[in-house]
PDB file of C-alpha atoms and ligand atoms in Angstrom:
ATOM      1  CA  UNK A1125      -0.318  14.247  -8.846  1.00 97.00           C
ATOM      2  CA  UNK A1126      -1.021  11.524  -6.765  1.00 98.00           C
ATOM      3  CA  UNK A1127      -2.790  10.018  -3.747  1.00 98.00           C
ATOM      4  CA  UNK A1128      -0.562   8.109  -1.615  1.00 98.00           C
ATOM      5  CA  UNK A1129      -2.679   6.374   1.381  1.00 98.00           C
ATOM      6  CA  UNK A1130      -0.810   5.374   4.665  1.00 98.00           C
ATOM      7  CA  UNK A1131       1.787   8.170   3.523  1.00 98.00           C
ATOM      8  CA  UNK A1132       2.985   8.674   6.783  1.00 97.00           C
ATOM      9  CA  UNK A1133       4.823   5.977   8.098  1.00 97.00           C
ATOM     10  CA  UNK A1134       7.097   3.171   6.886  1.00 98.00           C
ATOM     11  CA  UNK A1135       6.950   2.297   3.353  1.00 98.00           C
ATOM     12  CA  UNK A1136       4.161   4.917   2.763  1.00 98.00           C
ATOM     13  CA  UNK A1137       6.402   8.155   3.922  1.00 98.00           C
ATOM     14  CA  UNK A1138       9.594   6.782   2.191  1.00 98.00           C
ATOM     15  CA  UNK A1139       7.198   7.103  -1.183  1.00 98.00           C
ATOM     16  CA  UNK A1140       5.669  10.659  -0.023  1.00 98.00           C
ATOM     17  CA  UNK A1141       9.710  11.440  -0.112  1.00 98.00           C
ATOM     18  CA  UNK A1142      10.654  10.044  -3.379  1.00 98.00           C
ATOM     19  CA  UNK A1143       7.385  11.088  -5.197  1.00 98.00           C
ATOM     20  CA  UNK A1144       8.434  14.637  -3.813  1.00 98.00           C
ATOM     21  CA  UNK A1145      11.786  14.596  -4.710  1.00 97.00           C
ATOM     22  CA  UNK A1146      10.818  14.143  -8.371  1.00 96.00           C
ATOM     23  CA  UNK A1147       8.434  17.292  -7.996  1.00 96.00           C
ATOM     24  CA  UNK A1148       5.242  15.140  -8.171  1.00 97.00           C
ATOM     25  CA  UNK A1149       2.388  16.954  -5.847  1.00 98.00           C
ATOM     26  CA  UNK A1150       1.593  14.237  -3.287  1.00 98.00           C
ATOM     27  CA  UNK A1151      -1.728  13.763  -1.069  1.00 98.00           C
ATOM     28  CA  UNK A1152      -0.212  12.545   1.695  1.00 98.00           C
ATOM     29  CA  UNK A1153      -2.758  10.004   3.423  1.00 98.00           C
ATOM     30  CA  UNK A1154      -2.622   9.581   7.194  1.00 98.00           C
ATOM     31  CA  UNK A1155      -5.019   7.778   9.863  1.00 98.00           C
ATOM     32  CA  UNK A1156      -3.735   8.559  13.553  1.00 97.00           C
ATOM     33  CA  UNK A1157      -0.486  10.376  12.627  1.00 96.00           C
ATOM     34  CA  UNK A1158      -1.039  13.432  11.934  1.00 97.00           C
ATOM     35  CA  UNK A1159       2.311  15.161  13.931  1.00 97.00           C
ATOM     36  CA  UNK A1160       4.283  12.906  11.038  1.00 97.00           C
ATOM     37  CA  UNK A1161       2.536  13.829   8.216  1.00 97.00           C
ATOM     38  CA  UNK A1162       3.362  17.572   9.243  1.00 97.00           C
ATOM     39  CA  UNK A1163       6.692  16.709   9.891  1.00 97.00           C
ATOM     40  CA  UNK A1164       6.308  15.356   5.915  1.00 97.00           C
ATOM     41  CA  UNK A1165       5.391  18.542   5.002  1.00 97.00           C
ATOM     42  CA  UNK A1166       7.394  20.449   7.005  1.00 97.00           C
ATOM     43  CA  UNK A1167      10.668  18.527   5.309  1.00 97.00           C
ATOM     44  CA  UNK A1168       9.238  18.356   1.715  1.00 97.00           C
ATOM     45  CA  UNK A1169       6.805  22.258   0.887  1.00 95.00           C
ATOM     46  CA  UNK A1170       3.880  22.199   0.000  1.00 94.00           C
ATOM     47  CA  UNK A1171       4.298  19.513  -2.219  1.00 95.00           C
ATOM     48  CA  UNK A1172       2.649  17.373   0.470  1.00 98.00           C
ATOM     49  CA  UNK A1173      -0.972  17.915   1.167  1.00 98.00           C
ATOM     50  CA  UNK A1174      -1.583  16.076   4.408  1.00 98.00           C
ATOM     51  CA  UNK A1175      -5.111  14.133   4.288  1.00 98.00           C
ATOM     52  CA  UNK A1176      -6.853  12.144   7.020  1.00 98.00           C
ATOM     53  CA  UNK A1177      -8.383   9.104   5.556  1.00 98.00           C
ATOM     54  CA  UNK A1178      -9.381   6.122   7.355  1.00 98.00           C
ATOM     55  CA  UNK A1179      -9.467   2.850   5.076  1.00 97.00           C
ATOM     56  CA  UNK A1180     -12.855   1.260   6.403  1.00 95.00           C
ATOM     57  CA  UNK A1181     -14.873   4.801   5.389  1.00 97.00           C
ATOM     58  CA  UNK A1182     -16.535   5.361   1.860  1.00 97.00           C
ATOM     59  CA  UNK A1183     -16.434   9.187   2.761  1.00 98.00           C
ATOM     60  CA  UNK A1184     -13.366   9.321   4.048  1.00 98.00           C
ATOM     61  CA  UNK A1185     -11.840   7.730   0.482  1.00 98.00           C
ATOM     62  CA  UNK A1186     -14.331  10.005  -1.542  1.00 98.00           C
ATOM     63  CA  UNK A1187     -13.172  12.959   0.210  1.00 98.00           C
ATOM     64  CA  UNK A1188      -9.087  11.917   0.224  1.00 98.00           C
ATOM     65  CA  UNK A1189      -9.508  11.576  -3.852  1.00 98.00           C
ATOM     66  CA  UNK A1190     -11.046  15.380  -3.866  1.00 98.00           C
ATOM     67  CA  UNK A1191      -8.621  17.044  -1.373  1.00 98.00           C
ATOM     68  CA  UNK A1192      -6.238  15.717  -3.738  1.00 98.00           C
ATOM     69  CA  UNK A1193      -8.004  17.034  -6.849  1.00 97.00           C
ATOM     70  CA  UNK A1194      -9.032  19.768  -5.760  1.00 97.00           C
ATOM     71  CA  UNK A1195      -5.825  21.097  -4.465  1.00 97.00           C
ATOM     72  CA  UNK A1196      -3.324  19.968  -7.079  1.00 97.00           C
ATOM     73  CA  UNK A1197      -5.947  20.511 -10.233  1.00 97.00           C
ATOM     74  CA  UNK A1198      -5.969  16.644 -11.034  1.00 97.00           C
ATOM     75  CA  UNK A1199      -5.177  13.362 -10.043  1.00 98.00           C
ATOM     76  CA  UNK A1200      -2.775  11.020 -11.902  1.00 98.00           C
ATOM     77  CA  UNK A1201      -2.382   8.380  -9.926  1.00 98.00           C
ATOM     78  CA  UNK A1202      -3.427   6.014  -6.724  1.00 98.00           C
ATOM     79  CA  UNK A1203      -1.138   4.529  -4.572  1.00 98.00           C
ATOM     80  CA  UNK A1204      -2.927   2.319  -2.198  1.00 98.00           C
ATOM     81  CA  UNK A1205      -0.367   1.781   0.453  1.00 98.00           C
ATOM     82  CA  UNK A1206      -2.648   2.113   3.903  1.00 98.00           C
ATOM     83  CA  UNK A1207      -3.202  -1.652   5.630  1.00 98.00           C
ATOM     84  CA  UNK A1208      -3.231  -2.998   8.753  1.00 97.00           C
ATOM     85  CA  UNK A1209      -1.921  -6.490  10.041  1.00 97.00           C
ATOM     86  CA  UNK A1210      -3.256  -8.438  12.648  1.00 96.00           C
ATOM     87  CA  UNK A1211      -2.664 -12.209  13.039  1.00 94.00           C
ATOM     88  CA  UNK A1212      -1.711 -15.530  14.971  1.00 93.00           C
ATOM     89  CA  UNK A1213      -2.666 -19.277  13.972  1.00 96.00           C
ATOM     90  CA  UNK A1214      -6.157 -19.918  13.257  1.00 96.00           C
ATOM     91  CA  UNK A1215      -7.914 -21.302  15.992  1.00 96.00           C
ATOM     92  CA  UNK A1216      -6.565 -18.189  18.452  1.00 93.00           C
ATOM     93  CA  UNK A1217      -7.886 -15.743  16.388  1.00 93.00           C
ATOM     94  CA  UNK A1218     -10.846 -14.756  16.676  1.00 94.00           C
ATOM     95  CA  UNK A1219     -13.430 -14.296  13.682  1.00 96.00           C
ATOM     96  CA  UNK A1220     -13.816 -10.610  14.487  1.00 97.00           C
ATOM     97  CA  UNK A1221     -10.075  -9.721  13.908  1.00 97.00           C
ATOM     98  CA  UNK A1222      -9.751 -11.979  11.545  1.00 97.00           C
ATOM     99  CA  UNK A1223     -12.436 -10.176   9.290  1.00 97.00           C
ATOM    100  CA  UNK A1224     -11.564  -6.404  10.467  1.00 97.00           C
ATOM    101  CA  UNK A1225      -7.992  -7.611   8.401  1.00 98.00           C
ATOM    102  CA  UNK A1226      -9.527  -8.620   5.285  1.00 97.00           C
ATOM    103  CA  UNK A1227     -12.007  -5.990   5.453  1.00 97.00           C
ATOM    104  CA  UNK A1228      -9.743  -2.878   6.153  1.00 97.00           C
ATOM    105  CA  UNK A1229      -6.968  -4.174   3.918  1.00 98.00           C
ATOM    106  CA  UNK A1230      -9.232  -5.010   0.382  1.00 97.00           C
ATOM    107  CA  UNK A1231     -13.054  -3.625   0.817  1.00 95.00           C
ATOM    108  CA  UNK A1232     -10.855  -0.372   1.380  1.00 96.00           C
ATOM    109  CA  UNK A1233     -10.081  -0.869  -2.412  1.00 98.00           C
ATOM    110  CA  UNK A1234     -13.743  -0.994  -3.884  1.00 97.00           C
ATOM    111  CA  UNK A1235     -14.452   2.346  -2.314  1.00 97.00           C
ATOM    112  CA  UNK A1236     -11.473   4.656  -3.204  1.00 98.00           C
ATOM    113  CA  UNK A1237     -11.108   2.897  -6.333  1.00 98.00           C
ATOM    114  CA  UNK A1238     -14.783   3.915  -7.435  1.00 98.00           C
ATOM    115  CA  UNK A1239     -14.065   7.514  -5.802  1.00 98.00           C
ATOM    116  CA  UNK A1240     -10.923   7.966  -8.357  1.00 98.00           C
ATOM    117  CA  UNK A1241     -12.023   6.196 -11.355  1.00 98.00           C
ATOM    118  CA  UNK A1242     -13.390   9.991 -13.015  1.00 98.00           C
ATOM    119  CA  UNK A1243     -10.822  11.792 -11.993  1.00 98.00           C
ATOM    120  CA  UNK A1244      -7.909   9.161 -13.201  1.00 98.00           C
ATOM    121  CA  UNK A1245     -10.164   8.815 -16.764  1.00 98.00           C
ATOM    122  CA  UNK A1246      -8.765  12.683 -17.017  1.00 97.00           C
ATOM    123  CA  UNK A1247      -5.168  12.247 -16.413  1.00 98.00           C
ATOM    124  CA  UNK A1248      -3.198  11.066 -19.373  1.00 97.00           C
ATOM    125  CA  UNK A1249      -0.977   9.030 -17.326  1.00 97.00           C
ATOM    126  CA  UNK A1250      -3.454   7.656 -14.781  1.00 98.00           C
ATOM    127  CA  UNK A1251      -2.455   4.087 -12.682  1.00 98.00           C
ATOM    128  CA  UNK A1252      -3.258   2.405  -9.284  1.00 98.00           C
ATOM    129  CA  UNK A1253      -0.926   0.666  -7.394  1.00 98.00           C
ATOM    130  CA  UNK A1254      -1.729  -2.326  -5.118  1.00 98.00           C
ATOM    131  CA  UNK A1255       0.823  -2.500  -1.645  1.00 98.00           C
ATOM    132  CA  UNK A1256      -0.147  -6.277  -1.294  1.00 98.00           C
ATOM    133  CA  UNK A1257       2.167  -8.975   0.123  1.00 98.00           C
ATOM    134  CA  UNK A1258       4.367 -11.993  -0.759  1.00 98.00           C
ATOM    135  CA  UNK A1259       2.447 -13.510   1.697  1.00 98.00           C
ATOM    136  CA  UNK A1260      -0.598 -13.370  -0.179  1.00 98.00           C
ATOM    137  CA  UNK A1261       1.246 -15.403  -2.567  1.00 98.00           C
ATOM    138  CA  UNK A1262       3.282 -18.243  -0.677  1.00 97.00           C
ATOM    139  CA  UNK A1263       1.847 -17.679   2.431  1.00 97.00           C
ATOM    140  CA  UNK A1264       2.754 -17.811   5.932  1.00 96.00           C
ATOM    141  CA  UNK A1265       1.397 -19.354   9.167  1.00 95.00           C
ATOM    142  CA  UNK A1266      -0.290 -16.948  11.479  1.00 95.00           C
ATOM    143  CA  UNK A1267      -1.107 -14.936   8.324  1.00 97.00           C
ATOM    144  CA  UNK A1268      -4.476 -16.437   7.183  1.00 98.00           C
ATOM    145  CA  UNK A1269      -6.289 -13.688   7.508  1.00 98.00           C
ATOM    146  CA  UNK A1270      -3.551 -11.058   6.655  1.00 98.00           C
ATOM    147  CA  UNK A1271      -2.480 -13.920   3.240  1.00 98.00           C
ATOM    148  CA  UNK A1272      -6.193 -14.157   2.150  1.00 98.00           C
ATOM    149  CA  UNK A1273      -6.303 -10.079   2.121  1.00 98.00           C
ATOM    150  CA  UNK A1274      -3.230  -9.616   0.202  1.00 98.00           C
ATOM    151  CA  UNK A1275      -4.267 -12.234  -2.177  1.00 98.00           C
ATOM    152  CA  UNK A1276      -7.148 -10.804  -2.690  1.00 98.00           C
ATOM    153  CA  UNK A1277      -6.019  -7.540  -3.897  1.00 98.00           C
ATOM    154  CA  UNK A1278      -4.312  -9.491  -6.648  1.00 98.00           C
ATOM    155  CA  UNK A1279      -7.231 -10.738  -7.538  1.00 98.00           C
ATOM    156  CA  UNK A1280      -8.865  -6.845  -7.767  1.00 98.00           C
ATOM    157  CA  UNK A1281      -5.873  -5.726  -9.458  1.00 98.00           C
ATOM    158  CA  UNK A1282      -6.030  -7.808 -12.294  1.00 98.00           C
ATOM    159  CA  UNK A1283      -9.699  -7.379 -12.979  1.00 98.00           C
ATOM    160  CA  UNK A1284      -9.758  -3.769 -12.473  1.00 98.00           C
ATOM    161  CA  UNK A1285      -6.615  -3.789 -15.052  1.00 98.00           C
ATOM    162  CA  UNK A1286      -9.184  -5.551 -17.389  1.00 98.00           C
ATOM    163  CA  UNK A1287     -12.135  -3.043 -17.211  1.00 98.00           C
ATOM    164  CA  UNK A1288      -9.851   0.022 -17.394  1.00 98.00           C
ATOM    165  CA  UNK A1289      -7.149  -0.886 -19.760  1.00 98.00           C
ATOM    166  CA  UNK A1290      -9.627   0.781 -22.334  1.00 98.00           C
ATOM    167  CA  UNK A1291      -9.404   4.019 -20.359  1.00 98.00           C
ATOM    168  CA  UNK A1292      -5.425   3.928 -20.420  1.00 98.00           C
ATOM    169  CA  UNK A1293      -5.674   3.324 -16.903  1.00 98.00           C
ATOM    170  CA  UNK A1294      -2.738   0.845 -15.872  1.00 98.00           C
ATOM    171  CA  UNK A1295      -3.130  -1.133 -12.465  1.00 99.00           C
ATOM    172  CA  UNK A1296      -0.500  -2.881 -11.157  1.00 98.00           C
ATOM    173  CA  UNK A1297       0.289  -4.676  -7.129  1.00 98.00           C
ATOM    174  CA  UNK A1298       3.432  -4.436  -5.270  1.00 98.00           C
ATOM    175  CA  UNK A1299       4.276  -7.287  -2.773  1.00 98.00           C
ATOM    176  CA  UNK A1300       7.000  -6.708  -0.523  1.00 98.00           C
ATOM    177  CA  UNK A1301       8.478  -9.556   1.685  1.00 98.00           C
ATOM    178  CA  UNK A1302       9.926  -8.519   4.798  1.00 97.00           C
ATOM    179  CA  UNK A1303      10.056  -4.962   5.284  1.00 98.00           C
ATOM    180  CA  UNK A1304      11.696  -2.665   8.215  1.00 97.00           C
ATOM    181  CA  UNK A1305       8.798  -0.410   9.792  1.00 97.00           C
ATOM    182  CA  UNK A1306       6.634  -0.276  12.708  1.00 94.00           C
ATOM    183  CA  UNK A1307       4.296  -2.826  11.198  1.00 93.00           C
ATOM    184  CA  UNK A1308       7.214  -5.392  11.997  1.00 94.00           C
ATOM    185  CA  UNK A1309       8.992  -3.964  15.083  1.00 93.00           C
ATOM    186  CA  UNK A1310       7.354  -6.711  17.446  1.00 90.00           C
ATOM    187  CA  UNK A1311       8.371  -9.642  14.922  1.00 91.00           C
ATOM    188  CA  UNK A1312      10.223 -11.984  18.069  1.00 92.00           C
ATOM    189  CA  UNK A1313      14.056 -11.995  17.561  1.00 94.00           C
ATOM    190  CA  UNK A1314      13.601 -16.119  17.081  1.00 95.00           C
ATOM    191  CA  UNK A1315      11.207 -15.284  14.279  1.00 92.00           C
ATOM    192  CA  UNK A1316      13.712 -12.300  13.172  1.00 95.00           C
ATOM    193  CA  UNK A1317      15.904 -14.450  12.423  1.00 96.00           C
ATOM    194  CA  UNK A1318      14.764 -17.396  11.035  1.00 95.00           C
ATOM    195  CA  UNK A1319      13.360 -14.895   8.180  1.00 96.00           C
ATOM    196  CA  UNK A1320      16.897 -13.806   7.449  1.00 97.00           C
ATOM    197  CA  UNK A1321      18.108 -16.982   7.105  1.00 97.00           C
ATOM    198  CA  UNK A1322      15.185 -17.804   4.590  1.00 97.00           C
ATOM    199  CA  UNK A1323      15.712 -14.787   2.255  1.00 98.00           C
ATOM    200  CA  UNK A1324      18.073 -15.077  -0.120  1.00 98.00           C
ATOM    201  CA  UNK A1325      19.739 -11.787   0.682  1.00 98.00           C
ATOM    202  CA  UNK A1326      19.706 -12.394   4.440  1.00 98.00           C
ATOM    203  CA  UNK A1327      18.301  -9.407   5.890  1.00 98.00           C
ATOM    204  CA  UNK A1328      14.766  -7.256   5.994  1.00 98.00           C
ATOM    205  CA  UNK A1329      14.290  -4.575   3.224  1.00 98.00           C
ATOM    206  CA  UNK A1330      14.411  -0.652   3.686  1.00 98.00           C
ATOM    207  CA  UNK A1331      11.312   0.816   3.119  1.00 98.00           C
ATOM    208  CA  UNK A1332      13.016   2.959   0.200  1.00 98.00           C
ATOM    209  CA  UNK A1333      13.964   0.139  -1.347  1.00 98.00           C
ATOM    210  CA  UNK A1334       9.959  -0.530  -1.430  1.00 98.00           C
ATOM    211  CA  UNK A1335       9.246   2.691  -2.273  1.00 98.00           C
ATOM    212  CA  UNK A1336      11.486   2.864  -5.030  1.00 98.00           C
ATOM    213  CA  UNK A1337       9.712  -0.445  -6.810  1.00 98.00           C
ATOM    214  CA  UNK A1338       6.536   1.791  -6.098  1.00 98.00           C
ATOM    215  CA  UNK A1339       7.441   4.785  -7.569  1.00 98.00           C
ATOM    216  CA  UNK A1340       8.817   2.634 -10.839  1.00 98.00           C
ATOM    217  CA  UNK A1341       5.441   0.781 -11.236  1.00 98.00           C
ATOM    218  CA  UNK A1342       3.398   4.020 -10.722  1.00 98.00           C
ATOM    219  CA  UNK A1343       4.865   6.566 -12.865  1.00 98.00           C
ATOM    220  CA  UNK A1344       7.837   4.934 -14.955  1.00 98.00           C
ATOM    221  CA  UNK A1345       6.203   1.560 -16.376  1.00 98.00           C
ATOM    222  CA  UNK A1346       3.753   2.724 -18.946  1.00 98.00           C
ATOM    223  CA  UNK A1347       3.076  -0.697 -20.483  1.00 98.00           C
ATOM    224  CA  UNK A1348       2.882  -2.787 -17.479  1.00 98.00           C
ATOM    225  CA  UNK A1349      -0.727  -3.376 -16.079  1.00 98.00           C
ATOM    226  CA  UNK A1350      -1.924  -6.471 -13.891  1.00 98.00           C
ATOM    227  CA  UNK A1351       2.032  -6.789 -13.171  1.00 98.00           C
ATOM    228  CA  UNK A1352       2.800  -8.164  -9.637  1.00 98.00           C
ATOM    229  CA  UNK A1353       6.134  -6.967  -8.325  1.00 98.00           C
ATOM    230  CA  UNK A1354       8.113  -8.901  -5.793  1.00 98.00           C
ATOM    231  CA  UNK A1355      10.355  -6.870  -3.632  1.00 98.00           C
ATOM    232  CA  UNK A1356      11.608  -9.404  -0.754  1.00 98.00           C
ATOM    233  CA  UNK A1357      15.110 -10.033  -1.508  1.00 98.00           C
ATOM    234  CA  UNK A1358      14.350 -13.959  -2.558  1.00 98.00           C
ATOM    235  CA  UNK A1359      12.482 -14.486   0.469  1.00 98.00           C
ATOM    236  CA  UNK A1360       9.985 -16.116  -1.636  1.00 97.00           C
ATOM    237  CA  UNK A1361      11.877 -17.761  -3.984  1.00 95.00           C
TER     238      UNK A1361
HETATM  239  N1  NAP B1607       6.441  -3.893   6.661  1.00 70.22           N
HETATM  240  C1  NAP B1607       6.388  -5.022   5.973  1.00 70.22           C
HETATM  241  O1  NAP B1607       7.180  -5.963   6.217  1.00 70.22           O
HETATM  242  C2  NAP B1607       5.413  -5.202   4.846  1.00 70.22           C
HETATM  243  C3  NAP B1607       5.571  -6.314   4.023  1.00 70.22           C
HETATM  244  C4  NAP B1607       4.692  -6.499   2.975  1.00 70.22           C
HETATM  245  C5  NAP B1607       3.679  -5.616   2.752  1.00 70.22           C
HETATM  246  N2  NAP B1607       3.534  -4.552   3.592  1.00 70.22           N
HETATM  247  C6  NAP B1607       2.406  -3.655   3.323  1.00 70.22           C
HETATM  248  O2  NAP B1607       2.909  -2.372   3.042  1.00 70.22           O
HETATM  249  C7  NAP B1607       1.972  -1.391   3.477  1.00 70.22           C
HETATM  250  C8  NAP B1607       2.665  -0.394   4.390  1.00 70.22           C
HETATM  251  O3  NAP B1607       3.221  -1.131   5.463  1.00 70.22           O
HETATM  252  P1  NAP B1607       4.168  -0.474   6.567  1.00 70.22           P
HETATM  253  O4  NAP B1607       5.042  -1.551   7.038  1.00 70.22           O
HETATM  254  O5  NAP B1607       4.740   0.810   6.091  1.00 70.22           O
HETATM  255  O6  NAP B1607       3.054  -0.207   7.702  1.00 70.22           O
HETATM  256  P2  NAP B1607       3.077   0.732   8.992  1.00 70.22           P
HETATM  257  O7  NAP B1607       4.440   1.204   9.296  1.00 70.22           O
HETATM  258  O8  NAP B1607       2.318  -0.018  10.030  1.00 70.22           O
HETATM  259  O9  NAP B1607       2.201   1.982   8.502  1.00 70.22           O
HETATM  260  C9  NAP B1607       0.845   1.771   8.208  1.00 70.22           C
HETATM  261  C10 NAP B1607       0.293   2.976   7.493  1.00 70.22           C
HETATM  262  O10 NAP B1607      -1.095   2.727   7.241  1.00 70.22           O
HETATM  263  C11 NAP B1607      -1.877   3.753   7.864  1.00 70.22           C
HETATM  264  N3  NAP B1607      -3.087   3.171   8.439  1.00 70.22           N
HETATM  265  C12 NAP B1607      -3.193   2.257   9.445  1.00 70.22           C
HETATM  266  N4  NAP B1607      -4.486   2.007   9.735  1.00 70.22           N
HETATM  267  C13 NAP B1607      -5.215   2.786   8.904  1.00 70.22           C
HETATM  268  C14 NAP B1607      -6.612   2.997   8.734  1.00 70.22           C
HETATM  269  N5  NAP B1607      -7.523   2.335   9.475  1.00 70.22           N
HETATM  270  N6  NAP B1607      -7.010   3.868   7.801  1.00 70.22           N
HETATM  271  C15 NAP B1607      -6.110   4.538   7.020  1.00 70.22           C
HETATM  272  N7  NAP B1607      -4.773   4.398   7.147  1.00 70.22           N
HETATM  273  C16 NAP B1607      -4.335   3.530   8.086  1.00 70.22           C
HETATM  274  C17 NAP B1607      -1.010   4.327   8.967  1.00 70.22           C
HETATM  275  O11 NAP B1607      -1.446   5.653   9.224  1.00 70.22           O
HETATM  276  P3  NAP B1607      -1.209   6.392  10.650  1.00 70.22           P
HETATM  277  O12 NAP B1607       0.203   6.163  11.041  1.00 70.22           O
HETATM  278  O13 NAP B1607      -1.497   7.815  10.349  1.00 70.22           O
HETATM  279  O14 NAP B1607      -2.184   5.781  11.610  1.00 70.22           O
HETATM  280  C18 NAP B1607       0.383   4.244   8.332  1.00 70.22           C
HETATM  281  O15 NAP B1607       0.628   5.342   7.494  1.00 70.22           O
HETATM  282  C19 NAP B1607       0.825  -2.151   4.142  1.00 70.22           C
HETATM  283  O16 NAP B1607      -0.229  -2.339   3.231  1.00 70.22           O
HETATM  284  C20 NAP B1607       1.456  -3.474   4.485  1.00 70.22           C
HETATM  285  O17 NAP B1607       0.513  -4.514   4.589  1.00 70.22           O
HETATM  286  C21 NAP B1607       4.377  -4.313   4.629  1.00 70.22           C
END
């Protein structure tokens, strides 16, 4: 059973649907779209709970982690998938969205993290999984604030994995290069481009092929933990 945040768009939904089609009960985390999280539902049964959860709210991830209990009987697994982008170069952003990025994207981590920690000690498969970025690790201009967020949750990952290893508890980060959702529709055709030309397989990913990296690191790789995944077609190589 597991808590997938952001579950109803993009990369997020296309997990919902593969965690579903293997049977797994799914809390389906959504923020403002709550017609396509029903739609989720109404495609998949009631193996999809729909949950509103906002990523900036210590209640809000407190009560996502107990819907999810409490309806399924346990919880197995996190996938933190929710974020939010926001960027440009340096000096033309301000400080305000600049900080609403990193704080959304990673001090949404110490909150449901601490909210799940008792109920994953239960499960005897329990993991977290980071959505992070390849461009938290190579970077990318106009991304400072959106690269020091994702590199930050590498940075969580690796230490949680360290203080809950003893627990069984496996946590591992996903970093996708260039993905096709809603998050990237307004990328300018120029810029479109140029990012197919620098990944090695020439074109953006599918969000199922994201989701099917997530899926792998969540429930099939028992002995990896502090693992970081890239799935960008070369674009960082
Ligand atoms: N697309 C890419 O190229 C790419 C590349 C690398 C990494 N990623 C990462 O992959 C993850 C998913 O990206 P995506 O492209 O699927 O994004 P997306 O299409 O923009 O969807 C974002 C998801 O996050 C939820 N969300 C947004 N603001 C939220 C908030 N304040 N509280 C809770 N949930 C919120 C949205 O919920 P509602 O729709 O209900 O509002 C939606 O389900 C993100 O962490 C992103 O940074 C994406």
């Amino acid at each position: 059973m597991v808590l997938v945040t952001g579950g109803s768009r993009g990369i997020g939904a296309a997990i919902v649907r593969r965690l579903a089609a293997r049977g797994t009960g799914v809390g389906c985390g959504y923020h403002s779209s709550a017609e396509r999280a029903a739609a989720l539902v109404a495609e998949l049964g009631p193996r999809v709970l729909p949950i509103r959860y906002e990523l900036s709210s210590e209640n809000s991830a407190a009560d996502a982690v107990a819907a999810t209990r409490e309806h399924f009987g346990k919880l197995d697994a996190l996938i933190l998938n929710a974020g939010v982008w926001d960027g440009g170069l340096i000096e033309r952003l301000d400080h305000d969205r600049w900080w609403r990025v990193v704080e959304h994207n990673v001090g949404s981590l110490s909150h449901i993290t601490r909210a799940a920690l008792p109920a994953l000690r239960s499960s005897d498969r329990p993991s977290i999984l980071l959505v992070s970025s390849v461009v938290g690790l190579i970077g990318h201009a106009g991304d400072t604030a959106y690269g020091s967020a994702k590199a930050a949750m590498v940075g969580f990952a690796r230490s949680l994995a360290k203080e809950v290893g003893q627990d069984g508890i496996r946590v591992n980060v996903l970093a996708p290069g260039f993905v096709d959702t809603d998050m990237t529709s307004a990328v300018p055709e120029k810029a479109r481009q140029r990012i197919h030309t620098e990944t090695v397989l020439g074109r953006f990913g599918t969000a199922d092929e994201i989701a099917t990296a997530a899926v792998f690191l969540s429930e099939d790789a028992t002995y990896c933990t502090g693992t970081v995944l890239n799935v960008d077609g070369g674009w960082s190589l």
